[in-house]
Amino acid sequence: MKIGIIGGSFDPFHLGHKRIINETISKLNLDKMLIMPTKHNPWKDDCVANDKQRIDMIHLTMEGNKQYEISRIELDNPTNEKNYTIDTIKTLKQLYPSDELYFIMGMDQASQFDKWKCAQEISQEVQLVAFGRVGYQINENINTYHFKFIETKETDESSTALKKGKRNVVDKKVLMYAFRHGLYLENFVRKYMSKKRFDHTCSVAKLARKFANCNGVDGTKAYIAGMLHDIAKEMDRDEEMHLMKEYYPQFVLKPRPIYHQWLSTYLAKKDFYIEDEAILQAITNHTTASMEMSKLDMCVYCADKLDPLRGYDSSKQIALCKEDILEGFKGELVNFYNFSKEKNRDIDECFFDVYQKYCKGDCNE
Ligand SMILES: Nc1ncnc2c1ncn2[C@@H]1O[C@H](COP(=O)(O)OP(=O)(O)O)[C@@H](O)[C@H]1O
């Protein structure tokens, strides 16, 4: 059998990977392609997605292709030492003693291949295959290590491009999966707001996750709601009014500064494919709160109010929220009430019902 192997961090697996895999299979007439997520790439920072998530994203992209298999050789390597390709190749040679092995990589790696551990030995054990990659020149390694160079239309999909907020480098199913698992959100949310608000957003998301984890609530959901809670806050005013009239006409008469709790929910669904009702509700309830606050809603509400980047000492309230989010939430309602009275600020009427229910009424759920 002719077997291809492609290793990578696949964080995430993108359309460039899919293209070079499909081209190799057809041009070299391969029977099978092993896609091998690496455990730890000595040249790269840590992965954002975990092993299962990276594999799920490979399957989502490669759906319909029957010739690929995931190889867990590197992931399951029990040592905590760095993985070197030569060791993996030796394992593969034992697993496939009488097959032809083709080891595939992009020119970014092939042009540095002389620095790999046991480069010469690798090139004798397997047939190396290289693909051109935008921004990387072909060099003498191609001849020295007997690479098969596959002529192709070079495209510049990369994991880095995705992390810079470019959406179309991955399959849409991967993007949906990633956002719904809270992956790479920072890279995209950044584009919706100023630097100051972005820093606040990240800080809220992490604090909300902490509150959630301490209170037996899903931390990933809290993180996602935190990351998306303010995405509509800097929306153009005309667009904001247009969307309010179209989707939330019942709230158009509410004060303008609270529109974003509904419009961020709208964008979370439209731009980030969030469908989880609990997450959407936490975004909707983050500014004014509501009569039906879940614990998740409370985590996001309190994290937003207590974000240390707001510049006052909120450490006591933060400690209370970690211990008991309901008590922390009640405390925040009281603080908001006292603060607004003190500053003679208008309080939206809906607040009083919430205040009454949670702070004056008998509310111990
Ligand atoms: N657009 C592309 N063109 C050619 N080769 C690519 C492309 N994207 C990735 N590769 C190759 O796929 C392998 C795995 O890449 P990986 O490290 O997971 O992704 P990336 O390099 O995009 O961060 C590497 O050998 C890399 O050179």
mmCIF file of C-alpha atoms and ligand atoms in Angstrom:
data_model
loop_
_atom_site.group_PDB
_atom_site.id
_atom_site.type_symbol
_atom_site.label_atom_id
_atom_site.label_comp_id
_atom_site.label_asym_id
_atom_site.label_seq_id
_atom_site.Cartn_x
_atom_site.Cartn_y
_atom_site.Cartn_z
ATOM 1 C CA MET A 1 0.000 0.000 0.000
ATOM 2 C CA LYS A 2 1.015 3.603 -0.564
ATOM 3 C CA ILE A 3 0.421 5.505 2.647
ATOM 4 C CA GLY A 4 0.711 9.262 3.133
ATOM 5 C CA ILE A 5 1.407 10.850 6.496
ATOM 6 C CA ILE A 6 0.841 14.445 7.436
ATOM 7 C CA GLY A 7 1.661 15.688 10.915
ATOM 8 C CA GLY A 8 0.745 19.057 12.325
ATOM 9 C CA SER A 9 -0.680 20.935 15.244
ATOM 10 C CA PHE A 10 -3.967 21.280 13.305
ATOM 11 C CA ASP A 11 -5.045 24.026 15.637
ATOM 12 C CA PRO A 12 -7.290 24.121 13.771
ATOM 13 C CA PHE A 13 -7.320 21.901 10.691
ATOM 14 C CA HIS A 14 -7.939 24.250 7.757
ATOM 15 C CA LEU A 15 -8.741 24.176 4.069
ATOM 16 C CA GLY A 16 -5.035 24.310 3.129
ATOM 17 C CA HIS A 17 -4.557 20.996 4.925
ATOM 18 C CA LYS A 18 -7.550 19.480 3.175
ATOM 19 C CA ARG A 19 -6.311 20.671 -0.217
ATOM 20 C CA ILE A 20 -2.777 19.289 0.094
ATOM 21 C CA ILE A 21 -4.112 15.987 1.425
ATOM 22 C CA ASN A 22 -6.561 15.568 -1.447
ATOM 23 C CA GLU A 23 -3.956 16.595 -4.020
ATOM 24 C CA THR A 24 -1.383 14.169 -2.639
ATOM 25 C CA ILE A 25 -3.853 11.307 -2.613
ATOM 26 C CA SER A 26 -4.781 11.891 -6.241
ATOM 27 C CA LYS A 27 -1.373 12.894 -7.672
ATOM 28 C CA LEU A 28 0.613 10.142 -5.958
ATOM 29 C CA ASN A 29 -2.192 7.633 -6.141
ATOM 30 C CA LEU A 30 -2.156 6.907 -2.425
ATOM 31 C CA ASP A 31 -4.315 4.246 -0.794
ATOM 32 C CA LYS A 32 -4.493 5.933 2.548
ATOM 33 C CA MET A 33 -3.568 9.165 4.353
ATOM 34 C CA LEU A 34 -2.700 9.214 8.033
ATOM 35 C CA ILE A 35 -3.452 12.566 9.640
ATOM 36 C CA MET A 36 -1.339 12.791 12.738
ATOM 37 C CA PRO A 37 -1.952 15.586 15.244
ATOM 38 C CA THR A 38 1.257 16.341 17.101
ATOM 39 C CA LYS A 39 1.428 16.322 20.844
ATOM 40 C CA HIS A 40 3.897 19.078 21.201
ATOM 41 C CA ASN A 41 5.560 20.827 18.334
ATOM 42 C CA PRO A 42 8.979 21.983 19.522
ATOM 43 C CA TRP A 43 8.766 25.059 17.249
ATOM 44 C CA LYS A 44 5.292 26.252 18.169
ATOM 45 C CA ASP A 45 3.442 27.688 21.148
ATOM 46 C CA ASP A 46 0.919 25.568 22.994
ATOM 47 C CA CYS A 47 -2.293 24.647 21.222
ATOM 48 C CA VAL A 48 -5.528 26.460 21.909
ATOM 49 C CA ALA A 49 -7.797 23.504 21.120
ATOM 50 C CA ASN A 50 -7.417 20.261 23.079
ATOM 51 C CA ASP A 51 -6.711 16.896 21.423
ATOM 52 C CA LYS A 52 -10.344 15.849 21.090
ATOM 53 C CA GLN A 53 -11.348 19.205 19.658
ATOM 54 C CA ARG A 54 -8.505 19.156 17.114
ATOM 55 C CA ILE A 55 -9.573 15.684 15.995
ATOM 56 C CA ASP A 56 -13.260 16.624 15.837
ATOM 57 C CA MET A 57 -12.354 19.539 13.567
ATOM 58 C CA ILE A 58 -10.376 17.226 11.254
ATOM 59 C CA HIS A 59 -13.403 14.934 10.911
ATOM 60 C CA LEU A 60 -15.708 17.875 10.228
ATOM 61 C CA THR A 61 -13.467 19.081 7.402
ATOM 62 C CA MET A 62 -12.695 15.684 5.888
ATOM 63 C CA GLU A 63 -16.280 14.357 6.027
ATOM 64 C CA GLY A 64 -16.944 12.293 2.903
ATOM 65 C CA ASN A 65 -13.298 11.352 2.284
ATOM 66 C CA LYS A 66 -12.924 7.621 2.971
ATOM 67 C CA GLN A 67 -9.155 7.437 2.551
ATOM 68 C CA TYR A 68 -7.984 9.265 5.620
ATOM 69 C CA GLU A 69 -7.411 7.974 9.133
ATOM 70 C CA ILE A 70 -6.409 9.767 12.306
ATOM 71 C CA SER A 71 -3.126 8.470 13.679
ATOM 72 C CA ARG A 72 -2.723 8.912 17.435
ATOM 73 C CA ILE A 73 0.909 7.791 17.488
ATOM 74 C CA GLU A 74 2.216 11.136 18.682
ATOM 75 C CA LEU A 75 -0.729 11.967 20.935
ATOM 76 C CA ASP A 76 -0.514 8.634 22.723
ATOM 77 C CA ASN A 77 3.220 8.699 23.155
ATOM 78 C CA PRO A 78 3.504 8.207 26.928
ATOM 79 C CA THR A 79 6.685 10.225 27.445
ATOM 80 C CA ASN A 80 6.498 13.876 28.277
ATOM 81 C CA GLU A 81 9.581 14.508 26.186
ATOM 82 C CA LYS A 82 9.262 16.468 22.962
ATOM 83 C CA ASN A 83 8.204 14.380 20.002
ATOM 84 C CA TYR A 84 10.683 14.077 17.164
ATOM 85 C CA THR A 85 9.610 12.928 13.728
ATOM 86 C CA ILE A 86 12.379 10.346 13.480
ATOM 87 C CA ASP A 87 10.875 8.459 16.449
ATOM 88 C CA THR A 88 7.423 8.580 14.895
ATOM 89 C CA ILE A 89 8.792 7.322 11.586
ATOM 90 C CA LYS A 90 10.437 4.362 13.312
ATOM 91 C CA THR A 91 7.111 3.467 14.941
ATOM 92 C CA LEU A 92 5.329 3.788 11.590
ATOM 93 C CA LYS A 93 7.893 1.528 9.927
ATOM 94 C CA GLN A 94 7.118 -1.159 12.496
ATOM 95 C CA LEU A 95 3.375 -0.751 11.973
ATOM 96 C CA TYR A 96 3.635 -0.740 8.171
ATOM 97 C CA PRO A 97 6.772 -2.811 7.401
ATOM 98 C CA SER A 98 6.016 -3.556 3.772
ATOM 99 C CA ASP A 99 4.244 -0.374 2.704
ATOM 100 C CA GLU A 100 5.551 2.730 0.940
ATOM 101 C CA LEU A 101 5.417 5.748 3.227
ATOM 102 C CA TYR A 102 5.099 9.330 1.948
ATOM 103 C CA PHE A 103 5.691 12.074 4.485
ATOM 104 C CA ILE A 104 4.036 15.343 3.502
ATOM 105 C CA MET A 105 4.798 18.900 4.544
ATOM 106 C CA GLY A 106 4.524 22.484 3.368
ATOM 107 C CA MET A 107 7.498 24.506 2.137
ATOM 108 C CA ASP A 108 7.587 26.405 5.475
ATOM 109 C CA GLN A 109 8.803 23.166 7.018
ATOM 110 C CA ALA A 110 10.648 21.683 4.042
ATOM 111 C CA SER A 111 12.834 24.795 3.768
ATOM 112 C CA GLN A 112 13.959 24.192 7.357
ATOM 113 C CA PHE A 113 14.190 20.441 7.072
ATOM 114 C CA ASP A 114 17.994 20.437 7.435
ATOM 115 C CA LYS A 115 17.457 21.517 11.078
ATOM 116 C CA TRP A 116 15.257 18.518 11.912
ATOM 117 C CA LYS A 117 16.728 15.829 14.135
ATOM 118 C CA CYS A 118 18.128 12.998 11.936
ATOM 119 C CA ALA A 119 17.004 14.700 8.706
ATOM 120 C CA GLN A 120 19.155 12.393 6.559
ATOM 121 C CA GLU A 121 17.849 9.256 8.199
ATOM 122 C CA ILE A 122 14.224 10.378 7.823
ATOM 123 C CA SER A 123 14.769 10.981 4.125
ATOM 124 C CA GLN A 124 16.062 7.417 3.742
ATOM 125 C CA GLU A 125 13.186 5.835 5.643
ATOM 126 C CA VAL A 126 10.320 7.595 3.831
ATOM 127 C CA GLN A 127 9.632 9.471 0.624
ATOM 128 C CA LEU A 128 9.404 13.150 1.553
ATOM 129 C CA VAL A 129 6.801 15.258 -0.235
ATOM 130 C CA ALA A 130 6.699 19.068 -0.265
ATOM 131 C CA PHE A 131 4.042 21.594 -1.209
ATOM 132 C CA GLY A 132 4.721 25.213 -2.089
ATOM 133 C CA ARG A 133 3.459 27.652 0.484
ATOM 134 C CA VAL A 134 2.861 31.378 0.076
ATOM 135 C CA GLY A 135 5.812 33.292 1.508
ATOM 136 C CA TYR A 136 8.324 30.408 1.434
ATOM 137 C CA GLN A 137 10.939 29.853 -1.266
ATOM 138 C CA ILE A 138 12.032 26.482 -2.548
ATOM 139 C CA ASN A 139 15.606 25.861 -1.393
ATOM 140 C CA GLU A 140 18.355 23.252 -1.726
ATOM 141 C CA ASN A 141 16.687 20.960 0.846
ATOM 142 C CA ILE A 142 14.386 19.740 -1.910
ATOM 143 C CA ASN A 143 17.345 18.145 -3.726
ATOM 144 C CA THR A 144 19.433 17.264 -0.698
ATOM 145 C CA TYR A 145 16.668 15.240 0.923
ATOM 146 C CA HIS A 146 15.069 13.967 -2.318
ATOM 147 C CA PHE A 147 11.689 15.605 -1.804
ATOM 148 C CA LYS A 148 8.967 15.045 -4.362
ATOM 149 C CA PHE A 149 7.821 18.600 -4.979
ATOM 150 C CA ILE A 150 4.170 18.805 -5.954
ATOM 151 C CA GLU A 151 3.350 21.712 -8.255
ATOM 152 C CA THR A 152 0.135 23.265 -7.068
ATOM 153 C CA LYS A 153 -1.804 26.481 -6.921
ATOM 154 C CA GLU A 154 -0.419 27.975 -3.699
ATOM 155 C CA THR A 155 -3.079 29.261 -1.339
ATOM 156 C CA ASP A 156 -2.388 31.073 1.880
ATOM 157 C CA GLU A 157 -4.692 29.307 4.309
ATOM 158 C CA SER A 158 -3.020 28.858 7.669
ATOM 159 C CA SER A 159 -3.880 28.427 11.312
ATOM 160 C CA THR A 160 -2.239 31.791 11.893
ATOM 161 C CA ALA A 161 -4.597 33.482 9.404
ATOM 162 C CA LEU A 162 -7.562 32.104 11.328
ATOM 163 C CA LYS A 163 -6.067 33.401 14.537
ATOM 164 C CA LYS A 164 -5.834 36.817 12.899
ATOM 165 C CA GLY A 165 -9.591 36.721 12.369
ATOM 166 C CA LYS A 166 -9.822 35.391 8.797
ATOM 167 C CA ARG A 167 -12.934 33.241 8.632
ATOM 168 C CA ASN A 168 -12.818 31.575 5.247
ATOM 169 C CA VAL A 169 -9.618 29.585 5.814
ATOM 170 C CA VAL A 170 -11.594 26.848 7.556
ATOM 171 C CA ASP A 171 -14.711 24.893 6.696
ATOM 172 C CA LYS A 172 -17.806 26.660 8.055
ATOM 173 C CA LYS A 173 -18.574 23.587 10.175
ATOM 174 C CA VAL A 174 -15.199 24.047 11.873
ATOM 175 C CA LEU A 175 -15.911 27.692 12.586
ATOM 176 C CA MET A 176 -19.271 26.831 14.115
ATOM 177 C CA TYR A 177 -17.728 24.069 16.176
ATOM 178 C CA ALA A 178 -14.906 26.322 17.341
ATOM 179 C CA PHE A 179 -17.113 29.209 18.432
ATOM 180 C CA ARG A 180 -19.565 26.888 20.154
ATOM 181 C CA HIS A 181 -16.658 25.454 22.144
ATOM 182 C CA GLY A 182 -15.278 28.883 22.999
ATOM 183 C CA LEU A 183 -12.216 28.461 20.742
ATOM 184 C CA TYR A 184 -10.444 31.344 18.955
ATOM 185 C CA LEU A 185 -13.165 33.798 20.054
ATOM 186 C CA GLU A 186 -10.684 36.452 21.115
ATOM 187 C CA ASN A 187 -9.290 36.657 17.589
ATOM 188 C CA PHE A 188 -12.693 37.498 16.152
ATOM 189 C CA VAL A 189 -14.315 39.497 18.952
ATOM 190 C CA ARG A 190 -11.381 41.915 18.842
ATOM 191 C CA LYS A 191 -12.675 43.250 15.528
ATOM 192 C CA TYR A 192 -15.969 44.431 17.030
ATOM 193 C CA MET A 193 -14.591 46.898 19.560
ATOM 194 C CA SER A 194 -11.939 49.271 20.822
ATOM 195 C CA LYS A 195 -8.850 47.963 22.570
ATOM 196 C CA LYS A 196 -10.142 49.113 25.953
ATOM 197 C CA ARG A 197 -13.455 47.320 25.586
ATOM 198 C CA PHE A 198 -11.705 44.239 24.230
ATOM 199 C CA ASP A 199 -9.512 44.051 27.324
ATOM 200 C CA HIS A 200 -12.615 44.416 29.489
ATOM 201 C CA THR A 201 -14.374 41.696 27.477
ATOM 202 C CA CYS A 202 -11.554 39.170 27.914
ATOM 203 C CA SER A 203 -11.303 39.979 31.578
ATOM 204 C CA VAL A 204 -15.080 39.524 32.072
ATOM 205 C CA ALA A 205 -15.051 36.221 30.184
ATOM 206 C CA LYS A 206 -12.280 34.811 32.365
ATOM 207 C CA LEU A 207 -13.886 36.047 35.577
ATOM 208 C CA ALA A 208 -17.284 34.665 34.538
ATOM 209 C CA ARG A 209 -15.639 31.286 33.879
ATOM 210 C CA LYS A 210 -14.044 31.391 37.312
ATOM 211 C CA PHE A 211 -17.378 32.191 39.002
ATOM 212 C CA ALA A 212 -19.027 29.401 37.028
ATOM 213 C CA ASN A 213 -16.397 26.817 37.879
ATOM 214 C CA CYS A 214 -16.602 27.690 41.574
ATOM 215 C CA ASN A 215 -20.403 27.399 41.555
ATOM 216 C CA GLY A 216 -20.869 24.151 39.625
ATOM 217 C CA VAL A 217 -21.933 25.973 36.442
ATOM 218 C CA ASP A 218 -20.545 25.241 32.939
ATOM 219 C CA GLY A 219 -17.384 27.360 32.706
ATOM 220 C CA THR A 220 -17.168 27.237 28.921
ATOM 221 C CA LYS A 221 -20.684 28.632 28.564
ATOM 222 C CA ALA A 222 -19.847 31.440 30.980
ATOM 223 C CA TYR A 223 -16.663 32.189 29.037
ATOM 224 C CA ILE A 224 -18.510 32.301 25.698
ATOM 225 C CA ALA A 225 -21.263 34.567 27.065
ATOM 226 C CA GLY A 226 -18.588 36.789 28.621
ATOM 227 C CA MET A 227 -16.674 37.030 25.351
ATOM 228 C CA LEU A 228 -19.816 37.985 23.427
ATOM 229 C CA HIS A 229 -21.654 40.150 25.964
ATOM 230 C CA ASP A 230 -20.551 43.488 24.522
ATOM 231 C CA ILE A 231 -20.084 42.728 20.810
ATOM 232 C CA ALA A 232 -22.870 45.125 19.808
ATOM 233 C CA LYS A 233 -21.861 47.906 22.154
ATOM 234 C CA GLU A 234 -19.973 49.899 19.530
ATOM 235 C CA MET A 235 -22.413 49.303 16.723
ATOM 236 C CA ASP A 236 -23.207 52.181 14.404
ATOM 237 C CA ARG A 237 -26.262 54.071 15.761
ATOM 238 C CA ASP A 238 -28.345 53.841 12.600
ATOM 239 C CA GLU A 239 -27.731 50.141 12.300
ATOM 240 C CA GLU A 240 -28.514 49.689 15.967
ATOM 241 C CA MET A 241 -31.891 51.437 15.613
ATOM 242 C CA HIS A 242 -32.668 49.571 12.431
ATOM 243 C CA LEU A 243 -32.006 46.192 14.072
ATOM 244 C CA MET A 244 -33.914 47.098 17.225
ATOM 245 C CA LYS A 245 -36.963 48.067 15.195
ATOM 246 C CA GLU A 246 -36.727 44.931 13.138
ATOM 247 C CA TYR A 247 -35.958 42.314 15.794
ATOM 248 C CA TYR A 248 -36.777 43.839 19.177
ATOM 249 C CA PRO A 249 -39.545 46.412 18.561
ATOM 250 C CA GLN A 250 -40.933 45.800 22.048
ATOM 251 C CA PHE A 251 -37.734 47.269 23.555
ATOM 252 C CA VAL A 252 -37.183 50.280 21.301
ATOM 253 C CA LEU A 253 -38.395 52.649 24.000
ATOM 254 C CA LYS A 254 -35.865 51.353 26.498
ATOM 255 C CA PRO A 255 -32.786 53.526 27.128
ATOM 256 C CA ARG A 256 -30.293 53.316 24.261
ATOM 257 C CA PRO A 257 -27.345 52.163 26.400
ATOM 258 C CA ILE A 258 -29.099 48.891 27.137
ATOM 259 C CA TYR A 259 -29.898 48.035 23.512
ATOM 260 C CA HIS A 260 -26.649 46.140 23.300
ATOM 261 C CA GLN A 261 -27.844 43.354 25.580
ATOM 262 C CA TRP A 262 -30.320 42.319 22.877
ATOM 263 C CA LEU A 263 -28.146 43.199 19.918
ATOM 264 C CA SER A 264 -25.135 41.315 21.290
ATOM 265 C CA THR A 265 -27.432 38.305 21.598
ATOM 266 C CA TYR A 266 -28.492 38.871 18.000
ATOM 267 C CA LEU A 267 -24.851 39.002 16.811
ATOM 268 C CA ALA A 268 -23.901 35.992 18.927
ATOM 269 C CA LYS A 269 -26.446 34.000 16.927
ATOM 270 C CA LYS A 270 -25.755 35.540 13.547
ATOM 271 C CA ASP A 271 -21.972 35.952 13.498
ATOM 272 C CA PHE A 272 -20.890 33.341 16.040
ATOM 273 C CA TYR A 273 -23.521 30.651 15.411
ATOM 274 C CA ILE A 274 -24.397 30.359 19.100
ATOM 275 C CA GLU A 275 -27.644 28.466 19.548
ATOM 276 C CA ASP A 276 -27.379 27.426 23.161
ATOM 277 C CA GLU A 277 -30.302 29.157 24.863
ATOM 278 C CA ALA A 278 -28.526 29.323 28.206
ATOM 279 C CA ILE A 279 -25.611 31.267 26.694
ATOM 280 C CA LEU A 280 -27.907 33.574 24.740
ATOM 281 C CA GLN A 281 -29.953 34.282 27.853
ATOM 282 C CA ALA A 282 -26.827 35.132 29.854
ATOM 283 C CA ILE A 283 -25.889 37.716 27.217
ATOM 284 C CA THR A 284 -29.414 39.173 27.212
ATOM 285 C CA ASN A 285 -29.486 39.411 31.000
ATOM 286 C CA HIS A 286 -26.046 40.904 31.495
ATOM 287 C CA THR A 287 -26.989 44.576 31.733
ATOM 288 C CA THR A 288 -30.380 44.931 33.424
ATOM 289 C CA ALA A 289 -30.705 41.391 34.810
ATOM 290 C CA SER A 290 -34.196 39.881 34.740
ATOM 291 C CA MET A 291 -36.810 38.160 36.837
ATOM 292 C CA GLU A 292 -35.554 34.722 35.853
ATOM 293 C CA MET A 293 -31.813 34.715 36.400
ATOM 294 C CA SER A 294 -30.040 31.376 36.028
ATOM 295 C CA LYS A 295 -26.796 30.894 37.912
ATOM 296 C CA LEU A 296 -24.993 31.238 34.591
ATOM 297 C CA ASP A 297 -26.678 34.619 34.024
ATOM 298 C CA MET A 298 -25.559 35.703 37.475
ATOM 299 C CA CYS A 299 -21.947 34.691 36.769
ATOM 300 C CA VAL A 300 -21.825 36.877 33.647
ATOM 301 C CA TYR A 301 -23.763 39.757 35.216
ATOM 302 C CA CYS A 302 -21.476 39.875 38.253
ATOM 303 C CA ALA A 303 -18.278 39.423 36.247
ATOM 304 C CA ASP A 304 -19.238 42.398 34.100
ATOM 305 C CA LYS A 305 -19.904 44.591 37.122
ATOM 306 C CA LEU A 306 -16.876 43.405 39.080
ATOM 307 C CA ASP A 307 -14.244 43.337 36.349
ATOM 308 C CA PRO A 308 -11.044 44.481 38.080
ATOM 309 C CA LEU A 309 -10.207 46.561 34.991
ATOM 310 C CA ARG A 310 -13.048 48.913 35.945
ATOM 311 C CA GLY A 311 -10.555 50.391 38.344
ATOM 312 C CA TYR A 312 -12.081 49.951 41.784
ATOM 313 C CA ASP A 313 -11.339 47.349 44.395
ATOM 314 C CA SER A 314 -13.891 44.589 43.856
ATOM 315 C CA SER A 315 -11.910 41.830 45.537
ATOM 316 C CA LYS A 316 -14.397 41.256 48.400
ATOM 317 C CA GLN A 317 -17.375 40.983 46.051
ATOM 318 C CA ILE A 318 -15.371 38.711 43.746
ATOM 319 C CA ALA A 319 -14.589 36.423 46.676
ATOM 320 C CA LEU A 320 -18.297 36.330 47.602
ATOM 321 C CA CYS A 321 -19.304 35.447 44.013
ATOM 322 C CA LYS A 322 -16.847 32.553 44.011
ATOM 323 C CA GLU A 323 -18.254 31.290 47.272
ATOM 324 C CA ASP A 324 -21.931 31.752 46.459
ATOM 325 C CA ILE A 325 -23.026 33.361 43.211
ATOM 326 C CA LEU A 326 -26.602 34.014 44.375
ATOM 327 C CA GLU A 327 -25.351 36.009 47.361
ATOM 328 C CA GLY A 328 -22.844 37.796 45.156
ATOM 329 C CA PHE A 329 -25.574 38.666 42.678
ATOM 330 C CA LYS A 330 -27.861 40.034 45.397
ATOM 331 C CA GLY A 331 -24.953 42.138 46.620
ATOM 332 C CA GLU A 332 -24.463 43.577 43.135
ATOM 333 C CA LEU A 333 -28.138 44.531 42.859
ATOM 334 C CA VAL A 334 -27.911 46.352 46.175
ATOM 335 C CA ASN A 335 -24.710 48.084 45.102
ATOM 336 C CA PHE A 336 -26.261 49.179 41.839
ATOM 337 C CA TYR A 337 -29.346 50.502 43.643
ATOM 338 C CA ASN A 338 -27.306 52.458 46.213
ATOM 339 C CA PHE A 339 -24.880 53.791 43.623
ATOM 340 C CA SER A 340 -27.668 55.029 41.348
ATOM 341 C CA LYS A 341 -29.537 56.697 44.250
ATOM 342 C CA GLU A 342 -26.371 58.366 45.442
ATOM 343 C CA LYS A 343 -25.599 59.738 41.971
ATOM 344 C CA ASN A 344 -29.247 60.623 41.292
ATOM 345 C CA ARG A 345 -29.289 58.403 38.225
ATOM 346 C CA ASP A 346 -32.465 57.145 36.607
ATOM 347 C CA ILE A 347 -33.080 53.475 37.179
ATOM 348 C CA ASP A 348 -35.038 51.600 34.561
ATOM 349 C CA GLU A 349 -38.352 50.432 35.997
ATOM 350 C CA CYS A 350 -37.634 46.748 35.252
ATOM 351 C CA PHE A 351 -34.814 46.858 37.780
ATOM 352 C CA PHE A 352 -37.201 47.341 40.701
ATOM 353 C CA ASP A 353 -39.007 44.077 40.078
ATOM 354 C CA VAL A 354 -35.705 42.233 39.961
ATOM 355 C CA TYR A 355 -34.455 44.037 43.054
ATOM 356 C CA GLN A 356 -37.696 43.275 44.861
ATOM 357 C CA LYS A 357 -37.571 39.615 43.938
ATOM 358 C CA TYR A 358 -33.953 38.909 44.779
ATOM 359 C CA CYS A 359 -33.162 41.379 47.545
ATOM 360 C CA LYS A 360 -36.444 41.902 49.352
ATOM 361 C CA GLY A 361 -38.403 38.801 48.510
ATOM 362 C CA ASP A 362 -37.834 35.278 49.579
ATOM 363 C CA CYS A 363 -35.437 34.051 46.969
ATOM 364 C CA ASN A 364 -33.273 31.135 47.855
ATOM 365 C CA GLU A 365 -33.316 29.045 44.726
HETATM 366 N N1 LIG B 1 -1.689 26.468 2.891
HETATM 367 C C1 LIG B 1 -0.777 25.460 2.964
HETATM 368 N N2 LIG B 1 -0.042 25.106 1.890
HETATM 369 C C2 LIG B 1 0.865 24.114 1.963
HETATM 370 N N3 LIG B 1 1.155 23.423 3.086
HETATM 371 C C3 LIG B 1 0.486 23.723 4.207
HETATM 372 C C4 LIG B 1 -0.526 24.761 4.198
HETATM 373 N N4 LIG B 1 -1.031 24.841 5.460
HETATM 374 C C5 LIG B 1 -0.388 23.918 6.191
HETATM 375 N N5 LIG B 1 0.525 23.237 5.469
HETATM 376 C C6 LIG B 1 1.391 22.160 5.956
HETATM 377 O O1 LIG B 1 0.583 21.279 6.746
HETATM 378 C C7 LIG B 1 1.337 20.737 7.835
HETATM 379 C C8 LIG B 1 0.626 20.949 9.161
HETATM 380 O O2 LIG B 1 0.505 22.329 9.405
HETATM 381 P P1 LIG B 1 0.131 22.963 10.830
HETATM 382 O O3 LIG B 1 1.356 23.246 11.568
HETATM 383 O O4 LIG B 1 -0.883 22.142 11.513
HETATM 384 O O5 LIG B 1 -0.652 24.258 10.329
HETATM 385 P P2 LIG B 1 -0.159 25.716 10.008
HETATM 386 O O6 LIG B 1 1.193 25.606 9.398
HETATM 387 O O7 LIG B 1 -1.207 26.285 9.119
HETATM 388 O O8 LIG B 1 -0.140 26.376 11.360
HETATM 389 C C9 LIG B 1 2.682 21.426 7.776
HETATM 390 O O9 LIG B 1 3.586 20.568 7.095
HETATM 391 C C10 LIG B 1 2.448 22.648 6.933
HETATM 392 O O10 LIG B 1 3.617 23.043 6.233
#
